[in-house]
mmCIF file with all atom_site columns, C-alpha atoms and ligand atoms in Angstrom:
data_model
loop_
_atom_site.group_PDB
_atom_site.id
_atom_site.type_symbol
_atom_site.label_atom_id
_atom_site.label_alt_id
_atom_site.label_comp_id
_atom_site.label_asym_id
_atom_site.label_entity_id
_atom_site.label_seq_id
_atom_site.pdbx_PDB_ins_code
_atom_site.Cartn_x
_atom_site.Cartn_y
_atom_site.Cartn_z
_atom_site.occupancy
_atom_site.B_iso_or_equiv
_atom_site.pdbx_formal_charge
_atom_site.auth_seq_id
_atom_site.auth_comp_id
_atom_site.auth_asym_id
_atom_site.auth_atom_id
_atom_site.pdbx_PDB_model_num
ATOM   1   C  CA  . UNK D 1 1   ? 2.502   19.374  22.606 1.00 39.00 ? 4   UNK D CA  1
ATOM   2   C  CA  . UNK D 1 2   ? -0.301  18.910  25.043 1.00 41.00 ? 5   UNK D CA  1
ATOM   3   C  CA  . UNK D 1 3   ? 1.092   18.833  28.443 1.00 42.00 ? 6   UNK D CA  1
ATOM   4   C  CA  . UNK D 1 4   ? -0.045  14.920  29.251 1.00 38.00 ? 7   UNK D CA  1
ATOM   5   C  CA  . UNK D 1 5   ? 0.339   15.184  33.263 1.00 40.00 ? 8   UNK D CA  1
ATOM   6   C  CA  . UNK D 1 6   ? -2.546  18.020  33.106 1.00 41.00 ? 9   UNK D CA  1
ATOM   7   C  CA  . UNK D 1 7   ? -4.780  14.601  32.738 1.00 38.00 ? 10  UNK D CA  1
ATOM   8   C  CA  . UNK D 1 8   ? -3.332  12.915  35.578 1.00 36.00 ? 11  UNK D CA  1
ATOM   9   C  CA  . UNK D 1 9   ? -4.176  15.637  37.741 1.00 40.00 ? 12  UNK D CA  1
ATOM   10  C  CA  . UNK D 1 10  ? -8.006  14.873  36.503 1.00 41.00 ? 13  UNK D CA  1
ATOM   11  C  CA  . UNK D 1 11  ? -9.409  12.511  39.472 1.00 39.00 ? 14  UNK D CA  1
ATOM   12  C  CA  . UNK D 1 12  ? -12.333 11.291  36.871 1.00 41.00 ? 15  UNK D CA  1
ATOM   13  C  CA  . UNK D 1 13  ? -8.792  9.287   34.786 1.00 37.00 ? 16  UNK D CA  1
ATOM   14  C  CA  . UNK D 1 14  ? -7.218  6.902   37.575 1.00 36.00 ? 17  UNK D CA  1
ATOM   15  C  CA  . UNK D 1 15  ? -6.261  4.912   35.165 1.00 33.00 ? 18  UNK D CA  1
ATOM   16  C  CA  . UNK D 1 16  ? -3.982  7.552   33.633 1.00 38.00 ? 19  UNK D CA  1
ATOM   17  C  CA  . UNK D 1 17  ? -0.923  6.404   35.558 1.00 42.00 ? 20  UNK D CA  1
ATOM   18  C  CA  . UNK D 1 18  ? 2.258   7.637   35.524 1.00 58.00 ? 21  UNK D CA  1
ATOM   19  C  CA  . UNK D 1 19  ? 2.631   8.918   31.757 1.00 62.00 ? 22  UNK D CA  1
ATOM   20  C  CA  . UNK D 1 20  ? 5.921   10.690  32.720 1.00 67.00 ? 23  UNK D CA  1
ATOM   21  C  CA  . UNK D 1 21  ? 7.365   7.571   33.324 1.00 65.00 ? 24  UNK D CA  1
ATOM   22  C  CA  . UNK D 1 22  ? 6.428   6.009   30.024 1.00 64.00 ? 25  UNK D CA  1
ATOM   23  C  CA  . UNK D 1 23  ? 7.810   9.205   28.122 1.00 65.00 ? 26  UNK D CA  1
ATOM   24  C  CA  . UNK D 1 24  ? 11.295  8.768   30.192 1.00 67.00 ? 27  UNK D CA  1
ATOM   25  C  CA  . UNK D 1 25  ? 11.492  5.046   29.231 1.00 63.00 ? 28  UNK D CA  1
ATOM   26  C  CA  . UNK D 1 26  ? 10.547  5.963   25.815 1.00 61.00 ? 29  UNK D CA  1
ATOM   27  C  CA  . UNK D 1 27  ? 13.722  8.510   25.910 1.00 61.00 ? 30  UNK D CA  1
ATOM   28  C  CA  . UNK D 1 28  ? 16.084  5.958   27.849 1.00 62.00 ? 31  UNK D CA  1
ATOM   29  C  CA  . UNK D 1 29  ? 17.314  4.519   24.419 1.00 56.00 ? 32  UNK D CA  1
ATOM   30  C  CA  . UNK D 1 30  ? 18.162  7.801   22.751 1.00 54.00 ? 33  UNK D CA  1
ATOM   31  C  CA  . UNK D 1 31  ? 20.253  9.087   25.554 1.00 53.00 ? 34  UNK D CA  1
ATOM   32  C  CA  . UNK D 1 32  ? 22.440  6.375   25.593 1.00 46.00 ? 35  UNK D CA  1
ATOM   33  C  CA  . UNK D 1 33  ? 22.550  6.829   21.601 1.00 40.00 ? 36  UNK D CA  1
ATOM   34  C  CA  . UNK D 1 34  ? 24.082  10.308  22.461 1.00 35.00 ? 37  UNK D CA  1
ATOM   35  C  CA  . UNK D 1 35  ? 27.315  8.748   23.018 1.00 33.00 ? 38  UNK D CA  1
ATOM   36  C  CA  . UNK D 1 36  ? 27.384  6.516   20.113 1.00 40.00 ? 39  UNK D CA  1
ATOM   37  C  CA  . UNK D 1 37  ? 27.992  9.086   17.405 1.00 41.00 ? 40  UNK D CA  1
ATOM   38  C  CA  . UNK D 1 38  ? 29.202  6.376   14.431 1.00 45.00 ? 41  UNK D CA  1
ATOM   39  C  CA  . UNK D 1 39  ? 26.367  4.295   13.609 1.00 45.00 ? 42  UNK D CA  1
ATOM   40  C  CA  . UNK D 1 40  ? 28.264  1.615   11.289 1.00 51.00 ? 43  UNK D CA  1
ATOM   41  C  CA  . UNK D 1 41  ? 30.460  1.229   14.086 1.00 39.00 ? 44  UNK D CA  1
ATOM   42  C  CA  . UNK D 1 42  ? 27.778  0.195   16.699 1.00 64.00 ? 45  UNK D CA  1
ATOM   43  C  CA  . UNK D 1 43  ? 24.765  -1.404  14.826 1.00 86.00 ? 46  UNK D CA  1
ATOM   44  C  CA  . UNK D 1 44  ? 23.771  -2.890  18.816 1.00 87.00 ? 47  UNK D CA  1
ATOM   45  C  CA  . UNK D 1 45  ? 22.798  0.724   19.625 1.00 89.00 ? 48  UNK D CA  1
ATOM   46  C  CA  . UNK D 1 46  ? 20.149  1.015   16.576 1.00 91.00 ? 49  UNK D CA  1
ATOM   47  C  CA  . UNK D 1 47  ? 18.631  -2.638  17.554 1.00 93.00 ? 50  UNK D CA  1
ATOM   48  C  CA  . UNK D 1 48  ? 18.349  -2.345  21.446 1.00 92.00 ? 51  UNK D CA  1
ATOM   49  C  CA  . UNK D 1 49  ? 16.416  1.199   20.107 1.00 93.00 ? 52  UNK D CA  1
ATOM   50  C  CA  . UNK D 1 50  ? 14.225  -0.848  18.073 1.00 95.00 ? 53  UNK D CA  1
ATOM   51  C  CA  . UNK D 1 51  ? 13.596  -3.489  20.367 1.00 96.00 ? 54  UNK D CA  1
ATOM   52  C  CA  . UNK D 1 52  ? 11.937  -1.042  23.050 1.00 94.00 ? 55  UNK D CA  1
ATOM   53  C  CA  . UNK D 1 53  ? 9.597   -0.294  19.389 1.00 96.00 ? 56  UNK D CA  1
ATOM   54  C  CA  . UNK D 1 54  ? 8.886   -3.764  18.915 1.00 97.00 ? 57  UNK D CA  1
ATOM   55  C  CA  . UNK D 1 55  ? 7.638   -3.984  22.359 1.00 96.00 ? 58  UNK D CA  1
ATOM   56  C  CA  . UNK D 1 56  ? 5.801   -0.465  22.090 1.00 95.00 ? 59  UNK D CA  1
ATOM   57  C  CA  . UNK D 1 57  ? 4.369   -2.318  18.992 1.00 97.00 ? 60  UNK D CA  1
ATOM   58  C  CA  . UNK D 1 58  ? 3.215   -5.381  20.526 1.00 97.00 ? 61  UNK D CA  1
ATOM   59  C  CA  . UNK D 1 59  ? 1.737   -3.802  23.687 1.00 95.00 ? 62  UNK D CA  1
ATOM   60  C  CA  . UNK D 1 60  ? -0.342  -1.923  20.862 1.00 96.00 ? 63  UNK D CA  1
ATOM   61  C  CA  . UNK D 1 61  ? -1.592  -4.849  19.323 1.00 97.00 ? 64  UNK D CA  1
ATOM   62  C  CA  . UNK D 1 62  ? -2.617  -6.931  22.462 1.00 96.00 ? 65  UNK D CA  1
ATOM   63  C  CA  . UNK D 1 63  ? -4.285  -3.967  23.497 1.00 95.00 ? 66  UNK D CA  1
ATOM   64  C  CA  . UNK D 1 64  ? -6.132  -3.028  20.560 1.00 96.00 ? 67  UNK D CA  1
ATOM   65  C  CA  . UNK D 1 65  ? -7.017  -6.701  20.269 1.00 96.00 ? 68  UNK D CA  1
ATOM   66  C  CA  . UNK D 1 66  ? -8.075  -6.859  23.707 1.00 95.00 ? 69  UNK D CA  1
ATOM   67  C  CA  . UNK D 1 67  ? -10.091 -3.774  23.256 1.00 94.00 ? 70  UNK D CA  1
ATOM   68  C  CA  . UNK D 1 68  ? -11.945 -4.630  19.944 1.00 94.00 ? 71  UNK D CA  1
ATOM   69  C  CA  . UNK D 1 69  ? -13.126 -8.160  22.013 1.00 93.00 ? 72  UNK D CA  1
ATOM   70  C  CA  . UNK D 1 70  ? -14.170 -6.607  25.176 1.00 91.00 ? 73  UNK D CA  1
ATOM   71  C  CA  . UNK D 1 71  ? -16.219 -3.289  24.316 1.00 89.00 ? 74  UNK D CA  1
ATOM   72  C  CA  . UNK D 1 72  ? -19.330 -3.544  24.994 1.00 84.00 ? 75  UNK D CA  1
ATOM   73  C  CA  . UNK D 1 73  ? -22.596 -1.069  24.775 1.00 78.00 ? 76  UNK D CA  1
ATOM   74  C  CA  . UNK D 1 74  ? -24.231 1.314   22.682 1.00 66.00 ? 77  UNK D CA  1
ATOM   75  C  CA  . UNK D 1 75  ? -22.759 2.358   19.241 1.00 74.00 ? 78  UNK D CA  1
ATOM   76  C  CA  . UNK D 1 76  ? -19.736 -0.019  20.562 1.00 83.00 ? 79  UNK D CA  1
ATOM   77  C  CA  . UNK D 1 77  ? -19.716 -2.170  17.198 1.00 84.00 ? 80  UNK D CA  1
ATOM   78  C  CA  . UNK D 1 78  ? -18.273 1.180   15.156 1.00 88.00 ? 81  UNK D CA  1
ATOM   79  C  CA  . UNK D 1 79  ? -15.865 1.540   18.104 1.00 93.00 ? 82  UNK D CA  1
ATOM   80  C  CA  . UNK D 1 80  ? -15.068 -2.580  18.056 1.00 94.00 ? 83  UNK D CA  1
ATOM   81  C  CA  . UNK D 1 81  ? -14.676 -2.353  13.646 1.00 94.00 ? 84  UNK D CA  1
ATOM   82  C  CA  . UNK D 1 82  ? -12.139 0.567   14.194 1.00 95.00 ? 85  UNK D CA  1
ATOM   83  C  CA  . UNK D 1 83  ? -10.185 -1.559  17.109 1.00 96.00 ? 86  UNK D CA  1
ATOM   84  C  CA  . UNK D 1 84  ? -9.586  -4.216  14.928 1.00 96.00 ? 87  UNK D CA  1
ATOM   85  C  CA  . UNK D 1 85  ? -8.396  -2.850  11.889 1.00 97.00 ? 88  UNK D CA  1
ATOM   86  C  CA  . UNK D 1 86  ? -5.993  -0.575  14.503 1.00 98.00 ? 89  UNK D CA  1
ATOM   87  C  CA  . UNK D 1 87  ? -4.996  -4.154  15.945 1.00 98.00 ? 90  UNK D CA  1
ATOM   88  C  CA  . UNK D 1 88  ? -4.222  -5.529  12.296 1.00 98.00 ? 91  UNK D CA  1
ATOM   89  C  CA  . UNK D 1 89  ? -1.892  -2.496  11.539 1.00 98.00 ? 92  UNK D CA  1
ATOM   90  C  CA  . UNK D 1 90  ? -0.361  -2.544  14.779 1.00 98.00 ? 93  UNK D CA  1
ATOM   91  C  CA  . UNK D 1 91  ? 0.780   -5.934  13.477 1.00 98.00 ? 94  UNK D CA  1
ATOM   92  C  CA  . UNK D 1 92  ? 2.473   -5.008  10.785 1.00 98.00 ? 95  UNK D CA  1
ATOM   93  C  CA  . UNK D 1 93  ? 4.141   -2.251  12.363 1.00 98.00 ? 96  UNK D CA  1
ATOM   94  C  CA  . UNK D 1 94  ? 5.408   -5.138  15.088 1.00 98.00 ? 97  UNK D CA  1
ATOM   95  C  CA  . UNK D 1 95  ? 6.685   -7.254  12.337 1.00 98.00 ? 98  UNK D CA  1
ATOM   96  C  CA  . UNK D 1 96  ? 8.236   -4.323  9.940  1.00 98.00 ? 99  UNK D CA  1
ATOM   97  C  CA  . UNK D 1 97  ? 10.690  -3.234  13.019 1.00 98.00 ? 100 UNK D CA  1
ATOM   98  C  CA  . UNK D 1 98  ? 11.048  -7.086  13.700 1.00 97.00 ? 101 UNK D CA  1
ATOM   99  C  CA  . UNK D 1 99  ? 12.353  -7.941  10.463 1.00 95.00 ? 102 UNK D CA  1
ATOM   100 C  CA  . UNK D 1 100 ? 14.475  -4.746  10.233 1.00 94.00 ? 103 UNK D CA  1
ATOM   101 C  CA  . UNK D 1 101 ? 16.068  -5.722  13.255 1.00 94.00 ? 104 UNK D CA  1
ATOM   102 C  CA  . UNK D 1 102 ? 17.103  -9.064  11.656 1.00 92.00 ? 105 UNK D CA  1
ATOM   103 C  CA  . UNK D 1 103 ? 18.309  -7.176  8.526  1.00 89.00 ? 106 UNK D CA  1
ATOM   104 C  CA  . UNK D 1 104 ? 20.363  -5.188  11.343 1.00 90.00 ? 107 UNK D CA  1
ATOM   105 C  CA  . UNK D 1 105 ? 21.509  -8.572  12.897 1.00 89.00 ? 108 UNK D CA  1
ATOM   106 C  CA  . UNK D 1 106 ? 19.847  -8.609  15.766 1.00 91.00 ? 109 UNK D CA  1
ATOM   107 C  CA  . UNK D 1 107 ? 17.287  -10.891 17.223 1.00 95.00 ? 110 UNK D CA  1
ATOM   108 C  CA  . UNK D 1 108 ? 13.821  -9.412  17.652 1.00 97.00 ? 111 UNK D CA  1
ATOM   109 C  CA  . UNK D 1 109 ? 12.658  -9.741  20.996 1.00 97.00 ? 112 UNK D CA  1
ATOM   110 C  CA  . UNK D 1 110 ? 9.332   -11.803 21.476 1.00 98.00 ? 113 UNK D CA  1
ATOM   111 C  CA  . UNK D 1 111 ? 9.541   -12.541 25.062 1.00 97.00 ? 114 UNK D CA  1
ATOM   112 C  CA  . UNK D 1 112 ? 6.366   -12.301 26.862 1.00 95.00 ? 115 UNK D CA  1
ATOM   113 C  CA  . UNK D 1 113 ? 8.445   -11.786 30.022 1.00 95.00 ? 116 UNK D CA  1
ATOM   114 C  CA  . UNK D 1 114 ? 9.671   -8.363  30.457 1.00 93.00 ? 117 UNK D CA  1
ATOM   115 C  CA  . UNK D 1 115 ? 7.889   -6.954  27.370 1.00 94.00 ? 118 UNK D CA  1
ATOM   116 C  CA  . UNK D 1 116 ? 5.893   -3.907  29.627 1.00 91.00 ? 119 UNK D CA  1
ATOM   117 C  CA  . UNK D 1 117 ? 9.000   -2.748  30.502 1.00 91.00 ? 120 UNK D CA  1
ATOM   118 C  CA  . UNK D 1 118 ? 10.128  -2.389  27.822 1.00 92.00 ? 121 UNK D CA  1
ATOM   119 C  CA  . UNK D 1 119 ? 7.520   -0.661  25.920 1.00 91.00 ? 122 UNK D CA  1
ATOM   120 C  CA  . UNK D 1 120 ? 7.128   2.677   25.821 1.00 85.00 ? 123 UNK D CA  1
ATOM   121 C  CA  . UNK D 1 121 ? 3.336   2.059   25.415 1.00 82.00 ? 124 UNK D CA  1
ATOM   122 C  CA  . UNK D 1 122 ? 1.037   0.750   28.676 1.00 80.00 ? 125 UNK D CA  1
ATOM   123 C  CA  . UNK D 1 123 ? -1.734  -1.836  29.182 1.00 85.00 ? 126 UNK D CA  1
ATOM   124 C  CA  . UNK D 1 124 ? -4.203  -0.746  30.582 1.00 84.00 ? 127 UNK D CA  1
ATOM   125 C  CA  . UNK D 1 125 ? -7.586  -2.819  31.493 1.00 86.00 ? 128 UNK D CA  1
ATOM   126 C  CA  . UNK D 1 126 ? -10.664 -0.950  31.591 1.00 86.00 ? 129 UNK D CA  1
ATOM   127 C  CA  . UNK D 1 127 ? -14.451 -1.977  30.633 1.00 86.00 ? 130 UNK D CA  1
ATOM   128 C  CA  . UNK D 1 128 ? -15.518 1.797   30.016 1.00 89.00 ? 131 UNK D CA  1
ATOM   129 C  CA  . UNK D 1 129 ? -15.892 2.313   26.406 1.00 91.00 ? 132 UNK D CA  1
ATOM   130 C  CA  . UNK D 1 130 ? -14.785 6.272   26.413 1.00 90.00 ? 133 UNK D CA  1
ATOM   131 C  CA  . UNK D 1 131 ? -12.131 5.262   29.017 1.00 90.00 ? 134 UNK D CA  1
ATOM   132 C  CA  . UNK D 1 132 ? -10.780 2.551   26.334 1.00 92.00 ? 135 UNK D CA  1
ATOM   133 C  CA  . UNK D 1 133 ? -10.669 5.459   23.452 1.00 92.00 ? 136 UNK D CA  1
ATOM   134 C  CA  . UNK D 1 134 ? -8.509  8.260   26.092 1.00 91.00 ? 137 UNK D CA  1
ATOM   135 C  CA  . UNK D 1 135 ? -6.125  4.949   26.734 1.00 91.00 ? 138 UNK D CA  1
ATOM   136 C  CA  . UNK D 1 136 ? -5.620  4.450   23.374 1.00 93.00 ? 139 UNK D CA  1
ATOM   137 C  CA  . UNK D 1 137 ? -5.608  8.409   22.518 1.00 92.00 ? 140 UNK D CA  1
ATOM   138 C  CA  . UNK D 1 138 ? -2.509  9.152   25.040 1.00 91.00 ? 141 UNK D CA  1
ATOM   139 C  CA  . UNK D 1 139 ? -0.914  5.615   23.861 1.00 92.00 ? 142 UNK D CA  1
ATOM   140 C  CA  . UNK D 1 140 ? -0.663  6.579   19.941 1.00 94.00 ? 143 UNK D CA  1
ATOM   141 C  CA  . UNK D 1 141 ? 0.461   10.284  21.144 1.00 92.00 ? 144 UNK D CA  1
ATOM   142 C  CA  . UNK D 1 142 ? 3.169   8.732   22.973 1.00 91.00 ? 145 UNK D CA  1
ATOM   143 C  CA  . UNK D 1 143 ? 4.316   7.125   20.301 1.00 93.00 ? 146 UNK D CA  1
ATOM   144 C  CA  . UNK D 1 144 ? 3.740   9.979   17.724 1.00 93.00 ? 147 UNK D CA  1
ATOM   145 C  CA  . UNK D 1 145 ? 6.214   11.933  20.175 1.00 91.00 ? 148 UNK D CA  1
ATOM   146 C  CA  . UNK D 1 146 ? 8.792   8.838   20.449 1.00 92.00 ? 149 UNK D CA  1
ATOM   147 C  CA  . UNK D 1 147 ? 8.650   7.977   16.644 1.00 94.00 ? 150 UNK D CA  1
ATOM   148 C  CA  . UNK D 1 148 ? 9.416   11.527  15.916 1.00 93.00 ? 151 UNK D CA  1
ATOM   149 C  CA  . UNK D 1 149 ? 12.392  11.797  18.055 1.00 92.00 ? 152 UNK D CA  1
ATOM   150 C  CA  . UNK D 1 150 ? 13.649  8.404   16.908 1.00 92.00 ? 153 UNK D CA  1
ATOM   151 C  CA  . UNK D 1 151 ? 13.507  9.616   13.329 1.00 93.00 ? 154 UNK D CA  1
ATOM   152 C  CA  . UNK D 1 152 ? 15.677  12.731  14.499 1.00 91.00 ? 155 UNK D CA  1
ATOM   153 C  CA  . UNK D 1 153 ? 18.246  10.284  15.730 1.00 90.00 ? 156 UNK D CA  1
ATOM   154 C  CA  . UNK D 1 154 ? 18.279  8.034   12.905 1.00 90.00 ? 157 UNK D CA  1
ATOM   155 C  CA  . UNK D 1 155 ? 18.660  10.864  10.600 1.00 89.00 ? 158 UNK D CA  1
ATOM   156 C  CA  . UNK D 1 156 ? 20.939  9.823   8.142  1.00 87.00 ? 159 UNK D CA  1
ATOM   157 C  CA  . UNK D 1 157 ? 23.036  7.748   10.092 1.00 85.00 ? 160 UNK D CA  1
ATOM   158 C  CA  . UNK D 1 158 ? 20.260  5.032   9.116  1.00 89.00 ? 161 UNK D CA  1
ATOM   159 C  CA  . UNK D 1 159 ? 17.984  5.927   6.177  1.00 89.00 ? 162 UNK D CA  1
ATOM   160 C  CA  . UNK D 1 160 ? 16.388  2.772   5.979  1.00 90.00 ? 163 UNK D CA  1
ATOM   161 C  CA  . UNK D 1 161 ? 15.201  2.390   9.385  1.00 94.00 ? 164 UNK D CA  1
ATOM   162 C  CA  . UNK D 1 162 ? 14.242  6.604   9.650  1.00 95.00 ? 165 UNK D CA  1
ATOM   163 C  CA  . UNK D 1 163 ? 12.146  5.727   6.301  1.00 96.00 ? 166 UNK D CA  1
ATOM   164 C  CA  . UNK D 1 164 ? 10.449  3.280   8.055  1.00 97.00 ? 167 UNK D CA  1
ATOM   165 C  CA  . UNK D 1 165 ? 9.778   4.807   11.475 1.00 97.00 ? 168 UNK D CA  1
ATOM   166 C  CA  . UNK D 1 166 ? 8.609   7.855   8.721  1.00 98.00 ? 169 UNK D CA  1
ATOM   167 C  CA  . UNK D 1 167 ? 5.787   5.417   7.664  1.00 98.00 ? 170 UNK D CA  1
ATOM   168 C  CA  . UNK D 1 168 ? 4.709   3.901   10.909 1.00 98.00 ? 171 UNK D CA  1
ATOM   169 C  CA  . UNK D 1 169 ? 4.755   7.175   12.387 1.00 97.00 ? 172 UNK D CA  1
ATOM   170 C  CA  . UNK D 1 170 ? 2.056   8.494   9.476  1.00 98.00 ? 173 UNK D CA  1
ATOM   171 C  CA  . UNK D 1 171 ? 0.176   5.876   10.605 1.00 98.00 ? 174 UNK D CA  1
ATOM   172 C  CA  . UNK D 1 172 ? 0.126   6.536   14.291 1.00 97.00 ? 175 UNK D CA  1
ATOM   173 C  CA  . UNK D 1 173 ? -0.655  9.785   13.456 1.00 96.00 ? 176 UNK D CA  1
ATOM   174 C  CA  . UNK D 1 174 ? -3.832  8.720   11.913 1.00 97.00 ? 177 UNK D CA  1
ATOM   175 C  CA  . UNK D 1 175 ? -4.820  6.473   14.671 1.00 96.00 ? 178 UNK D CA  1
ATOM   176 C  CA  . UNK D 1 176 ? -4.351  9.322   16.703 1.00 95.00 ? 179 UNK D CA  1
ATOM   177 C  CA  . UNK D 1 177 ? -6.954  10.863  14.780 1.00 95.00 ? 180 UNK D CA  1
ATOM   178 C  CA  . UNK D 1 178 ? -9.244  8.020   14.406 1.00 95.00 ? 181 UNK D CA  1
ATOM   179 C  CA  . UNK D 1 179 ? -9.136  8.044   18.247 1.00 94.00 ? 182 UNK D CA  1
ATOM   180 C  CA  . UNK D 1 180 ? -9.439  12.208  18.925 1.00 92.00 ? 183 UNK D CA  1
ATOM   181 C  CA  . UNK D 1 181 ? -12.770 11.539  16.517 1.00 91.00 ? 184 UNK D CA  1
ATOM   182 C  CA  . UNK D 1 182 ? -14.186 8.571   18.777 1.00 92.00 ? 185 UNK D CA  1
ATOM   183 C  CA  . UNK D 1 183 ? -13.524 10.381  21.532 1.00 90.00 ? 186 UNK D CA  1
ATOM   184 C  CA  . UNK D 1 184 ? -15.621 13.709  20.273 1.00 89.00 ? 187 UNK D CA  1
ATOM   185 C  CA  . UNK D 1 185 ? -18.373 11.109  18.586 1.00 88.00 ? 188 UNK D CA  1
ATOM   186 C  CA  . UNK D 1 186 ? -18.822 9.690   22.161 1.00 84.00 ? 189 UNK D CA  1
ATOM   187 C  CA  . UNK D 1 187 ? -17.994 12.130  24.690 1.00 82.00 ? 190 UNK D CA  1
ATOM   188 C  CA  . UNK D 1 188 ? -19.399 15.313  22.816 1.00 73.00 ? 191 UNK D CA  1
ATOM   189 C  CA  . UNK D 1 189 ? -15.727 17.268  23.688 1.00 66.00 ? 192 UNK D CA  1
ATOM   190 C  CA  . UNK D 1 190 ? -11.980 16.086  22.710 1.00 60.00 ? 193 UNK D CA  1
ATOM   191 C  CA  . UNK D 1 191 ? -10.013 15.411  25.965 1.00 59.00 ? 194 UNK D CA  1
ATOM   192 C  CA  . UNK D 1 192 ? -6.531  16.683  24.970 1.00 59.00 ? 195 UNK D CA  1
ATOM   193 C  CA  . UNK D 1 193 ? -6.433  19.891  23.212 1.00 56.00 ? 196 UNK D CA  1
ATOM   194 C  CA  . UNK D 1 194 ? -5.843  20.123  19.738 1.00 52.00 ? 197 UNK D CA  1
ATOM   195 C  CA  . UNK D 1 195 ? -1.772  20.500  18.972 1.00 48.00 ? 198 UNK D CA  1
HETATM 196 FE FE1 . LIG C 2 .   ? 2.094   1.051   15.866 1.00 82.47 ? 6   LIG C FE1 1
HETATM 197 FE FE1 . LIG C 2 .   ? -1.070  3.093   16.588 1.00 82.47 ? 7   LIG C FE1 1
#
């Protein structure tokens, strides 16, 4: 993996801000997991796991959303097209791990208040096109690398939720992508390197 704090060294990405952080949060859940070995005998472990996703989730989609409104410029209405439709999956990903953690008995957790923390993904407001794409770039990474050690954890302990995470995790993997190229298409170089 790219080492992520080599870009907050970069004084031209303040708003890079403390990525280690958001990686430890990210891990919080799956520590505590660690002594939980039987799954059917603590179901509250696999929902307060899937409550930080929700949150990761909906962070995603308010700021994709927020994104696709406010980019502005030239060749932004490619950028804005590819937003949206990022927004509009980011959705369902929010309401796949919401209704799985009803299945699970749980009660998915909507609150506005709070929901930064617990998201392993960050808000950030900027106005620069290019500095929108690296946000969203080192947001869907992120969440590649959580994703893939929450599937690890689930393992079998869980098919059904691993499956999904399997899914949404394809799919971050492809926004990845989609942001790597918008990145190259408007800065001329990627800004992570290549895994
Ligand atoms: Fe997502
Ligand atoms: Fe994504």
């Amino acid at each position: 993996m790219p080492d992520y704090n080599d870009t907050m060294k970069n004084p031209e990405q303040p708003f890079i801000t403390d990525v280690q952080k958001l990686r430890e949060r990210a891990r919080t859940s799956i520590d505590k997991g660690a002594v939980t070995p039987a799954y059917a005998g603590n179901v509250e472990q696999a929902i307060d796991i899937l409550q930080a996703v929700l949150a990761t989730e909906i962070v995603c989609v308010l700021r994709y959303t927020m994104n696709a409104v406010t980019a502005t410029g030239i060749s932004s209405e490619g950028v804005k097209e590819e937003f949206d439709e990022h927004a509009k999956e980011e959705r369902d990903h929010m309401r796949r791990v919401a209704e799985r953690i009803n299945q699970l008995g749980g009660t998915p957790n909507f609150n506005p208040e709070g929901l930064a923390s617990r998201a392993a993904s960050q808000y950030v407001e900027t106005a620069d096109l290019v500095e929108m794409i690296k946000e969203n770039l080192i947001a869907e990474r992120i969440a590649c690398e959580h994703y893939r050690e929450l599937i690890r954890y689930f393992g079998e302990k869980d098919p059904t939720t691993r499956v999904m995470l399997e899914s949404i995790l394809t799919n971050e993997e492809e926004h990845a992508n989609d942001m790597h190229d918008l990145l190259v298409a408007h800065q001329g170089k990627p800004m992570l390197p290549e895994n």
